XYZ file of C-alpha atoms in Angstrom:
184
model
C -33.471 -5.252 -10.210
C -32.390 -8.733 -9.529
C -30.855 -8.980 -12.931
C -28.588 -6.042 -12.348
C -27.110 -7.433 -9.054
C -26.752 -11.016 -10.168
C -23.412 -10.560 -12.140
C -21.978 -8.981 -9.013
C -23.168 -11.738 -6.565
C -21.736 -14.162 -8.980
C -18.359 -12.376 -8.775
C -18.512 -12.342 -4.958
C -18.853 -16.171 -4.927
C -16.089 -17.163 -7.343
C -13.514 -19.564 -5.751
C -10.235 -17.884 -5.126
C -7.947 -20.771 -6.214
C -6.962 -20.500 -9.806
C -9.429 -17.773 -10.757
C -9.616 -13.895 -10.528
C -12.365 -12.630 -8.414
C -13.534 -9.638 -6.482
C -12.489 -9.690 -2.788
C -15.146 -7.878 -0.968
C -13.565 -8.336 2.355
C -12.316 -4.629 3.282
C -10.621 -5.889 6.367
C -8.356 -8.279 4.211
C -7.632 -5.703 1.305
C -7.194 -2.532 3.277
C -3.724 -3.584 4.625
C -2.522 -4.592 1.191
C -3.677 -1.278 -0.231
C -1.879 0.614 2.737
C 1.313 -1.352 2.100
C 1.201 -0.493 -1.503
C 0.533 3.077 -0.885
C 3.255 3.261 1.690
C 5.700 1.240 -0.586
C 5.056 3.848 -3.436
C 5.707 6.792 -0.966
C 8.774 5.375 0.184
C 10.035 4.439 -3.394
C 9.407 7.856 -4.696
C 9.923 10.049 -1.568
C 13.431 8.544 -1.066
C 15.041 10.593 -3.636
C 13.417 13.838 -2.854
C 14.159 13.418 0.822
C 17.803 12.779 0.225
C 18.121 15.709 -2.023
C 16.433 17.959 0.652
C 18.664 16.469 3.192
C 21.958 17.167 1.077
C 20.867 20.778 0.497
C 20.340 21.239 4.007
C 23.701 19.599 4.730
C 25.409 22.027 2.361
C 23.670 25.026 4.030
C 24.811 23.787 7.573
C 28.294 23.234 6.481
C 28.375 26.587 4.735
C 27.233 28.044 8.023
C 29.720 26.122 9.861
C 32.498 27.364 7.426
C 31.363 30.785 7.942
C 31.431 30.491 11.754
C 35.062 29.022 11.473
C 35.895 32.039 9.156
C 34.678 34.312 11.952
C 36.610 32.243 14.431
C 39.700 32.363 12.263
C 39.099 36.238 12.028
C 38.746 36.377 15.855
C 42.103 34.293 16.331
C 43.707 36.792 13.971
C 42.417 39.560 16.139
C 43.698 37.818 19.283
C 47.154 37.474 17.502
C 47.227 41.078 16.856
C 46.112 41.676 20.172
C 49.060 39.534 21.574
C 51.421 41.501 19.341
C 50.060 44.629 20.832
C 50.236 43.158 24.101
C 53.936 42.419 23.522
C 54.610 46.076 22.657
C 52.595 47.352 25.585
C 54.655 44.997 27.759
C 57.755 46.572 26.439
C 56.476 49.962 27.040
C 55.272 49.002 30.261
C 58.932 47.753 31.281
C 60.074 51.325 30.342
C 57.413 52.925 32.242
C 57.701 50.735 35.193
C 61.139 52.045 35.716
C 59.360 55.401 35.967
C 56.540 54.329 38.138
C 53.644 54.214 35.777
C 51.121 51.506 36.325
C 48.609 52.768 33.714
C 49.889 50.432 31.350
C 49.405 47.623 33.412
C 45.478 48.342 33.693
C 45.304 48.914 29.644
C 47.012 45.571 29.268
C 44.308 43.910 31.482
C 41.418 45.623 29.761
C 42.775 44.595 26.511
C 43.040 40.997 27.248
C 39.748 41.076 28.964
C 37.835 42.631 26.169
C 39.629 40.226 23.646
C 38.403 37.186 25.716
C 34.988 38.510 25.770
C 34.845 39.129 22.000
C 36.182 35.573 21.627
C 33.503 34.222 23.963
C 30.811 36.154 22.126
C 31.897 35.053 18.744
C 31.951 31.527 19.876
C 28.596 31.640 21.657
C 27.072 33.403 18.196
C 28.649 30.598 16.192
C 27.018 27.852 18.361
C 23.801 29.625 18.270
C 23.798 29.985 14.479
C 24.684 26.457 13.988
C 22.004 25.265 16.516
C 19.503 27.555 14.836
C 20.204 26.409 11.460
C 20.136 22.699 12.433
C 16.594 23.320 13.936
C 15.407 25.092 10.925
C 16.640 22.708 8.479
C 15.119 19.708 10.575
C 11.817 21.556 10.534
C 11.508 22.342 7.052
C 12.640 18.852 6.025
C 9.698 17.483 8.323
C 7.141 19.845 6.865
C 8.292 18.893 3.212
C 7.914 15.251 4.011
C 4.728 15.329 5.537
C 3.233 17.717 2.797
C 4.543 15.317 0.190
C 3.305 12.064 1.908
C -0.091 13.786 2.452
C -0.385 14.919 -1.082
C 0.687 11.493 -2.508
C -1.819 9.635 -0.304
C -4.395 12.218 -1.533
C -3.541 11.801 -4.996
C -3.612 7.940 -4.727
C -7.038 8.199 -3.082
C -8.592 10.603 -5.292
C -7.234 8.427 -8.512
C -8.617 5.207 -7.194
C -11.881 6.438 -5.722
C -14.754 7.506 -7.873
C -18.447 7.611 -7.935
C -18.739 4.444 -10.245
C -16.488 2.372 -7.852
C -18.569 3.474 -5.014
C -21.811 2.607 -6.643
C -20.600 -0.833 -7.813
C -19.380 -1.604 -4.183
C -22.396 -0.504 -2.596
C -24.712 -2.340 -5.194
C -22.483 -5.695 -4.552
C -22.688 -5.149 -0.773
C -26.515 -4.732 -0.898
C -26.961 -7.817 -3.091
C -24.874 -9.792 -0.796
C -26.935 -8.805 2.313
C -30.029 -9.615 0.221
C -28.760 -13.084 -0.611
C -27.697 -13.586 3.003
C -31.180 -12.528 4.178
C -32.777 -14.984 1.984
C -30.444 -17.872 3.001
C -30.770 -17.008 6.721
C -34.678 -15.983 6.570
């Protein structure tokens, strides 16, 4: 059994200057591995993330354009209402002479309903924009998290296998045996 672990012990005691050796210090190699994994995730995930954000931006801009069109339609209705108001005012002048005040009430109702409609449209537009922004942000967060998790799992699964585990365990057992012989 000693013959099997001797090569691994020998690899563990190689000097690090000018040669290639097996670094068994997990605390020293883990930050390096993490930095490599993070670097790969950032490098490859940047393009996907920018595409997702561009798509979301286009959808939000489309929603804003639609809201602006609705606003334009509301302004057009307001202009029609103003034209109608002018007509009603002319008729009101004629009826005022005759003493009718019914037209005045109709004018106020028309103005109030038009302003209420405009306020409702503005409110709906703002709610739509806010909803789309929140939905876009949540979807981008979910996709980035899923991609990062899949990338990390893929990296871990591709790097870790049974043979690597067994070699690491055998090397560590051999090192502990040697240390016990030296100290004992």
